[in-house]
Coordinates of C-alpha atoms and ligand atoms in Angstrom, one line a residue:
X1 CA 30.4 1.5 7.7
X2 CA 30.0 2.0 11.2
X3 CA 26.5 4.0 10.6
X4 CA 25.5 0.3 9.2
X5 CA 26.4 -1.8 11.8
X6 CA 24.8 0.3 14.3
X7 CA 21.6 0.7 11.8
X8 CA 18.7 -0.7 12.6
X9 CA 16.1 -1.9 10.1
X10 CA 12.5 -1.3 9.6
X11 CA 9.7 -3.6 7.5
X12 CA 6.6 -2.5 6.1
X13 CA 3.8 -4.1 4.9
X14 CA 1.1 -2.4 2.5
X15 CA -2.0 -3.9 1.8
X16 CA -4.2 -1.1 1.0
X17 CA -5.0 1.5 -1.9
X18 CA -2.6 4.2 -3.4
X19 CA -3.2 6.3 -0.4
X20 CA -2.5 3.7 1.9
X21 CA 1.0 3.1 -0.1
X22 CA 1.7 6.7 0.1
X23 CA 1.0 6.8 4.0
X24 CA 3.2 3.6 4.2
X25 CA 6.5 6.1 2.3
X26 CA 5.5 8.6 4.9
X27 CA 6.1 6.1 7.7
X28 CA 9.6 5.1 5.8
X29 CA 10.5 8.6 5.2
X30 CA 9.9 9.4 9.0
X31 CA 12.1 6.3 10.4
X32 CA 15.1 7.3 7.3
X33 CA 15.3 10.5 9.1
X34 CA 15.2 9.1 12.5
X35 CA 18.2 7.0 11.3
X36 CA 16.3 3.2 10.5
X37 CA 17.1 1.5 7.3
X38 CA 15.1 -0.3 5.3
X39 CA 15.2 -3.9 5.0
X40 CA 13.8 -6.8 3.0
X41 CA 12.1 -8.7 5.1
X42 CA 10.0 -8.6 8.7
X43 CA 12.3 -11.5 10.1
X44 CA 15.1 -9.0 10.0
X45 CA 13.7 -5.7 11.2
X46 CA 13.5 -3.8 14.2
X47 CA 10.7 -2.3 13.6
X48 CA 7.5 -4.3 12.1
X49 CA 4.6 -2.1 10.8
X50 CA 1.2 -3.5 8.8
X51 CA -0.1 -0.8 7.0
X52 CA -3.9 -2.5 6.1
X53 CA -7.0 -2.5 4.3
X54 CA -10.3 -3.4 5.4
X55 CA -12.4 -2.2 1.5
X56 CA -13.2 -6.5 1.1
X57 CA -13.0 -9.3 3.4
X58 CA -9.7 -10.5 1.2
X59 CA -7.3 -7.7 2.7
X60 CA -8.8 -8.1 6.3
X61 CA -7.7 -11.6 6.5
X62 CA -4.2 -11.0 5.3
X63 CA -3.7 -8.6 7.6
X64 CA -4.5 -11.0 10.4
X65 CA -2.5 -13.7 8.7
X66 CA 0.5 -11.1 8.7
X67 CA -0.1 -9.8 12.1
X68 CA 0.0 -13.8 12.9
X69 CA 3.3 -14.3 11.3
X70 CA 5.0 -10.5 13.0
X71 CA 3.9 -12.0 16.4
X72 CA 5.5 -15.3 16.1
X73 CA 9.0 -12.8 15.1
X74 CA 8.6 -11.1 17.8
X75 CA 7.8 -13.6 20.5
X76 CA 11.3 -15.4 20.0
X77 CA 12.7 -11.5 19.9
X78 CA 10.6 -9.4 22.4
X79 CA 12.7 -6.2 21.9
X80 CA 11.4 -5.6 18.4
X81 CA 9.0 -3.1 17.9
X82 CA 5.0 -4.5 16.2
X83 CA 3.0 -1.6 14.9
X84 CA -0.6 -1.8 13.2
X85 CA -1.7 1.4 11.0
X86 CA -4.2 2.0 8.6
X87 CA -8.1 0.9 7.8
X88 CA -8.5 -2.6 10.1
X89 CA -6.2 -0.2 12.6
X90 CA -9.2 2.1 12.9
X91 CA -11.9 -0.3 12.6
X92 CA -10.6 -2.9 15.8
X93 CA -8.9 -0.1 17.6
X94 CA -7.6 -1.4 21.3
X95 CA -9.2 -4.6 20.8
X96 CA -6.7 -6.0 18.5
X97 CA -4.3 -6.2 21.6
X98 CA -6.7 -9.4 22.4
X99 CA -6.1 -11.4 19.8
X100 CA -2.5 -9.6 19.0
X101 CA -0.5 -8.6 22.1
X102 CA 2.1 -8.1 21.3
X103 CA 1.9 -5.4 19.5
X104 CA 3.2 -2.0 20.3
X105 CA 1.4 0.3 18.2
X106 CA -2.5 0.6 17.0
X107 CA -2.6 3.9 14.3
X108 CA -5.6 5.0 12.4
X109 CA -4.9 6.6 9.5
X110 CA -6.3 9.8 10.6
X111 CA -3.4 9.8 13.1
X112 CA -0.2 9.9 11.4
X113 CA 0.8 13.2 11.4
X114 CA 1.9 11.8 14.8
X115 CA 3.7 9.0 13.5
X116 CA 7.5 10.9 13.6
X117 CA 6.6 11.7 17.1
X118 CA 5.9 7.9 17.9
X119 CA 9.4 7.0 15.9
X120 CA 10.9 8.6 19.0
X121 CA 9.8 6.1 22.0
X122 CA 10.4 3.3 20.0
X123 CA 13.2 2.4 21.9
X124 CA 10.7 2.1 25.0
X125 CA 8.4 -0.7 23.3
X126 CA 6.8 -1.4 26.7
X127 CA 4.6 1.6 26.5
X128 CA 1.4 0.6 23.9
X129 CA 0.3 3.4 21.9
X130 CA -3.3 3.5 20.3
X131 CA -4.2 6.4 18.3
X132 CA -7.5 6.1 16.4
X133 CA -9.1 9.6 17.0
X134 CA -11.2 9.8 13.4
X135 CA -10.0 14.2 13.7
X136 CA -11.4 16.0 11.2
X137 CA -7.6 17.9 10.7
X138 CA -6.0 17.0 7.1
X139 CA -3.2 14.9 6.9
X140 CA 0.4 16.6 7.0
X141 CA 2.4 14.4 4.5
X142 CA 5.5 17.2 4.3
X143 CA 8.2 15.1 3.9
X144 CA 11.2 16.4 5.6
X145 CA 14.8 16.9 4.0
X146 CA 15.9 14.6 1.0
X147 CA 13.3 11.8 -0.9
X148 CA 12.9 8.7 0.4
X149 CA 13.7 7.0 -3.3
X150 CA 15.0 8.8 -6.0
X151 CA 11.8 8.2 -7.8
X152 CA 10.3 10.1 -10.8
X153 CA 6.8 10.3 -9.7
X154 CA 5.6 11.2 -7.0
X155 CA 2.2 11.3 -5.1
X156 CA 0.2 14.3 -2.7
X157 CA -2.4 13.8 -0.5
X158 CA -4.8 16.6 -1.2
X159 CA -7.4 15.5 0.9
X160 CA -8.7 12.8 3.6
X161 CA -12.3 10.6 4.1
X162 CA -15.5 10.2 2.4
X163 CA -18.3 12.1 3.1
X164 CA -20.2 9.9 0.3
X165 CA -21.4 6.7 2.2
X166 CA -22.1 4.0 -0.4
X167 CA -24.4 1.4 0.8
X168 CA -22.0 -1.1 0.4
X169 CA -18.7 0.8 1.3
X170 CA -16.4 1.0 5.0
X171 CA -14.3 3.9 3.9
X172 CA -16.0 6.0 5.8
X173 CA -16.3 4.8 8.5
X174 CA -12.4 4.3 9.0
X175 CA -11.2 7.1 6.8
X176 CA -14.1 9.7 8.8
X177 CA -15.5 12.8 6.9
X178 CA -13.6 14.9 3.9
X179 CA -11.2 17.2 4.2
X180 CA -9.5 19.2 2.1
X181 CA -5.7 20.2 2.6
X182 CA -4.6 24.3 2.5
X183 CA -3.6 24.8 -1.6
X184 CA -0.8 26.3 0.1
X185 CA 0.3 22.5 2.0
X186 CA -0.4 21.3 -1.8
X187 CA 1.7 23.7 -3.3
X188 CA 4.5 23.5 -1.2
X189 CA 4.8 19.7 -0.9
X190 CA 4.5 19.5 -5.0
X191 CA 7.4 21.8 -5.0
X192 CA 9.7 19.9 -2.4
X193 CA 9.1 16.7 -4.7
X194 CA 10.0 18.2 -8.2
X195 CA 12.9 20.2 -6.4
X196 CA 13.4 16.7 -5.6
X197 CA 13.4 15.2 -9.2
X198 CA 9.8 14.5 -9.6
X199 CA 8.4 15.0 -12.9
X200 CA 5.0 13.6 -12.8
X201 CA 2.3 14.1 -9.9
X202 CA -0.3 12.3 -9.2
X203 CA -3.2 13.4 -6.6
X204 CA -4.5 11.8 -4.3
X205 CA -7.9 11.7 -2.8
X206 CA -11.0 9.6 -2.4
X207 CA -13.3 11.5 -4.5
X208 CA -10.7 14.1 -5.6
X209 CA -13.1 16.1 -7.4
X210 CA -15.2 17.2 -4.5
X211 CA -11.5 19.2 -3.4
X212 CA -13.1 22.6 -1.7
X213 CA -10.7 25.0 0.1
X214 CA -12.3 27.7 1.7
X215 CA -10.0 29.7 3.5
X216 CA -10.7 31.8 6.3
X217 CA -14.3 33.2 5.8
X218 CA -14.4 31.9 2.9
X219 CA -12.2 34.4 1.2
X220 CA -10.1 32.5 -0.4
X221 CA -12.6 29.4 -1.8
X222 CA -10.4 26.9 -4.8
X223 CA -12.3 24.2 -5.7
X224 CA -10.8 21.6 -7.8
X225 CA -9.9 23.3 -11.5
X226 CA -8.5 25.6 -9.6
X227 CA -6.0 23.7 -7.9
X228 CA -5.4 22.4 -11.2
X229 CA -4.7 25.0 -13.1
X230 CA -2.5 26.5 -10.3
X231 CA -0.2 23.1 -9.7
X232 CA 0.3 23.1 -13.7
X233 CA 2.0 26.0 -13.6
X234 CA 5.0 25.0 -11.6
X235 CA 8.5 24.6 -13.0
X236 CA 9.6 20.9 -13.7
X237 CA 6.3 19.4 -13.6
X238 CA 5.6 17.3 -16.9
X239 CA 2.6 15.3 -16.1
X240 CA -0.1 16.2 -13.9
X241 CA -2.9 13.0 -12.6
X242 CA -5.9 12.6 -10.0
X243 CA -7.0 9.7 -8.7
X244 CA -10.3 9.0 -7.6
X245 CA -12.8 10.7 -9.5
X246 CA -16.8 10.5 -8.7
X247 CA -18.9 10.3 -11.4
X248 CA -21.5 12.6 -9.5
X249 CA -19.0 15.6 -8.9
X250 CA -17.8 15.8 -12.4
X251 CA -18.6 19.1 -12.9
X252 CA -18.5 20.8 -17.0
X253 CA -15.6 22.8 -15.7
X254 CA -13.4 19.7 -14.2
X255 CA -14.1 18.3 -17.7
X256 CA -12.8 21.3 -19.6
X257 CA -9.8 20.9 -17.7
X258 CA -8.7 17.8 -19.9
X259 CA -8.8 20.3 -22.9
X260 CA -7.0 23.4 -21.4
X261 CA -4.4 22.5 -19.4
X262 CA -1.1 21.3 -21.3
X263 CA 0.7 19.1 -18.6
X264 CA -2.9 17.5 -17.3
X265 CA -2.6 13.6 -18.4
X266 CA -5.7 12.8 -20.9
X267 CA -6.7 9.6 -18.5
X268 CA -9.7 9.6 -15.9
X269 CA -10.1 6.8 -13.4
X270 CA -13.8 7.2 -12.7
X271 CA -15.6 4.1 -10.9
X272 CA -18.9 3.4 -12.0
X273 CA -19.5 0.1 -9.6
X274 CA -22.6 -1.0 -11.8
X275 CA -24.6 -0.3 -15.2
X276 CA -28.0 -1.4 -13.7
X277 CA -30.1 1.9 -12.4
X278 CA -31.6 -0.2 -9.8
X279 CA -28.5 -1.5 -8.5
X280 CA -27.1 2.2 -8.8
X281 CA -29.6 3.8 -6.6
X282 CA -29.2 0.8 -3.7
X283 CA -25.7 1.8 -3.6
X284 CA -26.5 5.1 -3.2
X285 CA -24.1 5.6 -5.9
X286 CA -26.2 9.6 -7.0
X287 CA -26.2 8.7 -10.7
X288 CA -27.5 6.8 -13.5
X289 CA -26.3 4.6 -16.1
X290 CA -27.3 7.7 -18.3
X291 CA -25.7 10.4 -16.6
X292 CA -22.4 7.7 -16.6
X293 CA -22.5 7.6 -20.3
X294 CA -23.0 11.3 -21.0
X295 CA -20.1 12.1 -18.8
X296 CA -18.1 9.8 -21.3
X297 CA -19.4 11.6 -23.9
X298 CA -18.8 15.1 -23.0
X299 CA -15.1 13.6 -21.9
X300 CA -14.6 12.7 -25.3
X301 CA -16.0 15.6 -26.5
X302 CA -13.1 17.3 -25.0
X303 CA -10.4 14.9 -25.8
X304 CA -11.1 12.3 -28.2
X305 CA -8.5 9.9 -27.4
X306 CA -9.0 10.3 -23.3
X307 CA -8.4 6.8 -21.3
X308 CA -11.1 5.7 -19.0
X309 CA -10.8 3.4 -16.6
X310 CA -13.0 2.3 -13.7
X311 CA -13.9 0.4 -10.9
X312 CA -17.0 -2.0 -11.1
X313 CA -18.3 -4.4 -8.9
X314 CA -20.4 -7.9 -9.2
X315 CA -23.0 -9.5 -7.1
X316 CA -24.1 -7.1 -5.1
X317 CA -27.3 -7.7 -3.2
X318 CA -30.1 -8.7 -5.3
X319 CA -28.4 -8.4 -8.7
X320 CA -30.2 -10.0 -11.3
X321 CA -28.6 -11.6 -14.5
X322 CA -30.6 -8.7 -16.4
X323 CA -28.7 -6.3 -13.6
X324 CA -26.0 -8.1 -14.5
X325 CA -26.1 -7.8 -18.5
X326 CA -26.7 -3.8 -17.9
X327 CA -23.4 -3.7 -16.4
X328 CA -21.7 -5.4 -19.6
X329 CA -23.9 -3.3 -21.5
X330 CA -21.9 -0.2 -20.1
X331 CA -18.9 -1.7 -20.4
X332 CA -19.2 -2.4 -23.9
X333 CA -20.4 0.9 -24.3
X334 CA -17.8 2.6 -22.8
X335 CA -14.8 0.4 -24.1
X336 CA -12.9 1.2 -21.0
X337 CA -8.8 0.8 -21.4
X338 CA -9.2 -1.2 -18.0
X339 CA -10.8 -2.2 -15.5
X340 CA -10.4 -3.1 -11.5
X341 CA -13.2 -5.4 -11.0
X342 CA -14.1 -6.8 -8.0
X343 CA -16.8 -9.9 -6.2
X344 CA -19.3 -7.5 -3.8
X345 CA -18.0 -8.3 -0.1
X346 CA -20.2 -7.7 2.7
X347 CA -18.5 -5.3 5.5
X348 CA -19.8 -4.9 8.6
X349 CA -21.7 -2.0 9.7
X350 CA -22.2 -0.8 6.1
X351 CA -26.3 -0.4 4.7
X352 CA -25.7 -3.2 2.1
X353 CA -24.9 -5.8 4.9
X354 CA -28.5 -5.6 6.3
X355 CA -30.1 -5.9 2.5
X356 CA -31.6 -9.2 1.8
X357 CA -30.9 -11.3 -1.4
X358 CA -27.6 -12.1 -1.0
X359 CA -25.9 -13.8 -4.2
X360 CA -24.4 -17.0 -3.9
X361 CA -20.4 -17.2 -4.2
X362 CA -20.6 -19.2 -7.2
X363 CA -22.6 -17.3 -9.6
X364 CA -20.2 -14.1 -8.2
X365 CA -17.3 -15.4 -8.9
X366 CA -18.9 -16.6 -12.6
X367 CA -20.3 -13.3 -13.4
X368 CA -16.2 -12.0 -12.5
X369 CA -14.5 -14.3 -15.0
X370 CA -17.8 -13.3 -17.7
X371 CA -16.8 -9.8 -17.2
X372 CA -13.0 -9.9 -17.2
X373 CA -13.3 -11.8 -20.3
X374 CA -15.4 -9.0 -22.0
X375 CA -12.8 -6.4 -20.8
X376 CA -9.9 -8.7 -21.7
X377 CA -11.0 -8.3 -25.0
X378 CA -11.8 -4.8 -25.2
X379 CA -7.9 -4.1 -23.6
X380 CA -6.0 -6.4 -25.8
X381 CA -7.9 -4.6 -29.0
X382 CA -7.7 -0.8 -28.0
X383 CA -3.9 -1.8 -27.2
X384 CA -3.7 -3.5 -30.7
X385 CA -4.6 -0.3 -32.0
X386 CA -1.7 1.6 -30.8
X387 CA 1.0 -0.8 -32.7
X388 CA 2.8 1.0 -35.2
X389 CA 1.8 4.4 -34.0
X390 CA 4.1 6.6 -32.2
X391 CA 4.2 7.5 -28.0
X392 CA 5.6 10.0 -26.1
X393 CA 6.9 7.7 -22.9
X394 CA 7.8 9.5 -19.5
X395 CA 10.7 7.2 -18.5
X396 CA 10.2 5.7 -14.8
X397 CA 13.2 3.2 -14.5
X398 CA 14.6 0.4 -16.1
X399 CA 14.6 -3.4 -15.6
X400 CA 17.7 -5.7 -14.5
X401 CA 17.5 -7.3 -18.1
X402 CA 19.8 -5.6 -20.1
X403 CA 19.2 -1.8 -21.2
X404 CA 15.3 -2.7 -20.9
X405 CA 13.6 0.7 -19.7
X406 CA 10.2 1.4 -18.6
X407 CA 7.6 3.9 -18.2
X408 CA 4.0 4.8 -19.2
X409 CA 2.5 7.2 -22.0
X410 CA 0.3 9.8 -20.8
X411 CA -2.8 7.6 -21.2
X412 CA -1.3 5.8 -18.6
X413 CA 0.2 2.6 -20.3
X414 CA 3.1 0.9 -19.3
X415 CA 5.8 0.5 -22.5
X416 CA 8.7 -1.1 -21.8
X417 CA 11.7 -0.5 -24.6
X418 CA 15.4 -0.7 -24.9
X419 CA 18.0 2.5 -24.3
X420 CA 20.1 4.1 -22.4
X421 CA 19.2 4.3 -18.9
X422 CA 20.5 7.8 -18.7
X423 CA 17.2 8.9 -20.1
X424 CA 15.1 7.7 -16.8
X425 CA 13.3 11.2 -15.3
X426 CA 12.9 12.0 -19.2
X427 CA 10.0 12.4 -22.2
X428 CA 10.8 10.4 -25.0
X429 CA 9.5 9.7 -28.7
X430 CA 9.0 6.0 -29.1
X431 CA 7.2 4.1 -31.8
X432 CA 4.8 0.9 -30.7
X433 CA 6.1 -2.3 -32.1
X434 CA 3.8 -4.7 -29.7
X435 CA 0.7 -4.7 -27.1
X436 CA 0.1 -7.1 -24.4
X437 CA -2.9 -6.9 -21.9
X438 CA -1.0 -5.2 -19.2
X439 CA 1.8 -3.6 -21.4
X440 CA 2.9 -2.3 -24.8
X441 CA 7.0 -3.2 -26.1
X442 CA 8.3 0.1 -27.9
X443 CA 11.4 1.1 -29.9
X444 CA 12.9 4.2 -28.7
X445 CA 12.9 7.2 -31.6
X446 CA 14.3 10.1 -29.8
X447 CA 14.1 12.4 -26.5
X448 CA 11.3 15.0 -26.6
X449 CA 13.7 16.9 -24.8
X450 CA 17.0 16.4 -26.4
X451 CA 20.0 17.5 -24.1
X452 CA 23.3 16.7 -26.1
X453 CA 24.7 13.8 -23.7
X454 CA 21.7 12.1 -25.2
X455 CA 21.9 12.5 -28.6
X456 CA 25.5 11.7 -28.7
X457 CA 24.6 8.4 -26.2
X458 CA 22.9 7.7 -29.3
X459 CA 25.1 8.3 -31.6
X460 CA 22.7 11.4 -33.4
X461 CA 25.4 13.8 -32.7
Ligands
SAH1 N1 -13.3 6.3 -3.5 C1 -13.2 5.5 -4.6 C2 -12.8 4.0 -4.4 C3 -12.9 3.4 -3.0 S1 -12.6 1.8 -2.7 C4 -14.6 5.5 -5.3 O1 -15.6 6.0 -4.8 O2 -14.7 5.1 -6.4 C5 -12.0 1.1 -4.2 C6 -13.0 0.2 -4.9 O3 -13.3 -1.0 -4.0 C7 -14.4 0.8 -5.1 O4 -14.4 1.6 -6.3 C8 -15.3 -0.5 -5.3 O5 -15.3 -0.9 -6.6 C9 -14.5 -1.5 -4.4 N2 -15.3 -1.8 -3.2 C10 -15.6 -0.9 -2.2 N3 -16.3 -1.5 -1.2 C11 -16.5 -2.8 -1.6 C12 -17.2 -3.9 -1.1 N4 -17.8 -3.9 0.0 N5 -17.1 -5.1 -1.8 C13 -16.5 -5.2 -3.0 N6 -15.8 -4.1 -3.5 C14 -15.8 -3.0 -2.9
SF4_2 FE1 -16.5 4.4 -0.7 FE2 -18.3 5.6 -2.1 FE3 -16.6 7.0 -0.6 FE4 -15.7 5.8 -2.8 S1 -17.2 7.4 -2.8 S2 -14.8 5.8 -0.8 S3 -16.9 3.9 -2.8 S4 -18.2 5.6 0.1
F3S3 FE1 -8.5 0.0 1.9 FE2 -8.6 2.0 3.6 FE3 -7.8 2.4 1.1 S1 -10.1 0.4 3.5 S2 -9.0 0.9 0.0 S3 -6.8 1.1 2.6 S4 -9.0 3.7 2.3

């Protein structure tokens, strides 16, 4: 009780993409061990970190409005410690002390190995730290004794940056080149999770499937299968995922994958940002509409019922509505389970800012709400399709209604159902009763994995 009193709290705020999130538990894991406790809100932390994006104008400004709102905390309690990491971090650097000074700390995310090493002068707030080296070393996401939250998935860096530079994209430019973490790092950080209680991991990368190890002189070279087929072997793990895939680097091999190894989830996230060839090749994008659909094709090939979702983009410079058309084109050819869509936003110092032919905001926005509604209708009917059939559900944690229980098939779909909450960390059998857009209600059938506390919880034994 003591320990509480004296504890003091940290807030974080993510605003950024699964990797951000995942450098954000990092942070929380470091302060944990260095004896801060979370807390609910930034009004009643010690410590105040942003952890931002900078992909579309959208984030940017929220992380200004936050950084607005952390500063007015801090200027009626000057001992609390203001910290800025991530993507808008690296882009504004030491200038953000203009508009923002008081903050404390300016972190790229190329820098956070250092982060525990930073937790330790926090109690000397007067000294300002800004670490935005863009160094090529990998990041170092170890996690030291005991998980942050007893969580059943779990999430490894296995590599940092873009080497790729879309016309129209900043991540490289605040995330620097690609590079891929040791196999050996990757190993031993999947193991400390699933020794952990972990049962699925997912891994993390910006184009994941460019993952090249070489090794000293080369000797020891994994590419990306590889890795694959080694992490699948480990004991405990039950689902194996990769997120973000590039249509341009999935190789025949990567593809075969899907069919040969047991615990590798049949889902794909695999961006294709536009179904116009023209508008492909002024992204820079290194495919066609063509080589997009023969990649779903040879996926399918492999495993029929694969899920494919994607990334896509509207209104980028000097699309035309027959541009516009080839891109629902694709998507009604594809019939993707879902889609992140998104308005093209101009960022500065990207090749796409100085084309010409901007689109207007209006007829962006329209061509959005055209799209979602095509892919609206696509999601609610491939989930319509899965009523009355049968799922196997990794269980991820319940809700505070009742006994109500959640987790996702291996295609990725969120089913929520009603049992005992002892079976969260566990496969089970359920049978599809509804489907929403963003979720599927299931009845629970059995364990995959029966142990007898659950059968006689259920009354089978
Ligand atoms: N590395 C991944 C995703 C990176 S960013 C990939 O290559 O697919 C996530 C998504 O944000 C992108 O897939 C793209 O659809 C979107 N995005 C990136 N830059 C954008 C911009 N300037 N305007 C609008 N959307 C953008
Ligand atoms: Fe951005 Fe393209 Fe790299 Fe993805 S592959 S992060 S869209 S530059
Ligand atoms: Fe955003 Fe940086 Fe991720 S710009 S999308 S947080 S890599």
């Amino acid at each position: 009780m003591k320990g509480c009193l004296l504890s003091r709290g940290f807030y974080i705020e993510t605003m950024g993409c699964q990797m951000n999130a995942h450098d954000s538990d990092f942070m929380a894991q470091s302060l944990i061990d260095s004896g801060f406790v979370p807390v609910s809100s930034p009004e009643q932390a010690d410590v105040i970190l942003v952890n931002t994006c900078v992909v579309r104008a959208k984030p940017e400004q929220k992380a200004y409005s936050f950084l607005g709102r952390a500063s007015g905390i801090k200027a009626e309690n000057p001992l609390k410690f203001l910290g800025i990491i991530g993507c808008l971090a690296q882009m504004k650097g030491a200038d953000l002390l203009k508009r923002f000074p008081q903050l404390d700390l300016i972190m790229g995310p190329r820098e956070l190995s250092r982060f525990p090493e930073i937790v330790k002068t926090i109690d000397r707030p007067s000294v300002k730290i800004v670490a935005t080296h863009l160094d090529p070393a990998p990041p170092c996401h170890i996690p030291g004794h005991g998980c942050l939250r007893k969580k059943v998935t779990g999430y490894v860096s296995i590599m940092e940056g873009c080497n790729n530079f879309c016309s129209y994209c900043i991540v490289p430019y605040v995330r620097g080149r690609e590079t891929s973490r040791s196999p050996k790092e990757i190993m031993a950080e999947a193991v400390h999770l699933l020794s952990h209680g972990v049962k699925e991991i997912t891994l993390l990368g910006q184009n994941v499937n460019s993952y090249l190890w070489k090794g000293r002189g080369g000797r020891q070279r994994r590419n990306f299968p590889d890795l694959l087929s080694e992490l699948s072997t480990l004991d405990g793990l039950l689902r194996l995922r990769f997120v973000t895939s590039h249509p341009k680097d999935l190789s025949d091999e990567l593809i075969s994958c899907f069919g040969g190894i047991h615990n590798l989830c049949p889902h794909i996230h695999l961006p294709f940002q536009a179904g116009s060839n023209r508008i492909l090749k002024l992204m820079r994008r290194g495919y066609t509409r063509e080589d997009y659909m023969t990649l779903i094709q040879k996926l399918r090939a492999v495993k029929p019922d694969i899920a494919i979702t994607s990334d896509v983009m509207v209104g980028f410079p000097g699309e035309s509505d027959q541009d516009f058309e080839d891109t629902l084109g694709l998507i009604r050819y594809v019939r993707f389970d879902s889609l992140f869509s998104f308005t093209y936003s101009d960022r500065r110092g990207t090749a796409a800012e100085q084309m010409g032919d901007k689109i207007d905001d209006l007829t962006k926005a329209a061509r959005l709400n055209t799209l979602q509604n095509v892919q609206k209708g696509i999601t609610l009917e491939k989930n319509k399709e899965l009523e009355g059939k049968p799922a196997v559900i990794l269980v991820e944690g319940g809700s505070k209604k009742g006994h109500q229980l959640s987790g996702r098939t291996d295609t990725y779909k969120i089913v929520n159902f009603i049992a005992n909450d002892r079976l969260i960390g566990s496969l089970v059998n359920v049978k599809i009763k509804r489907s929403f857009l963003n979720s599927l209600w299931g009845e629970w059938i059995s364990s995959v994995l029966p142990n007898s506390q659950d059968l006689r919880d259920f009354g089978v034994m």
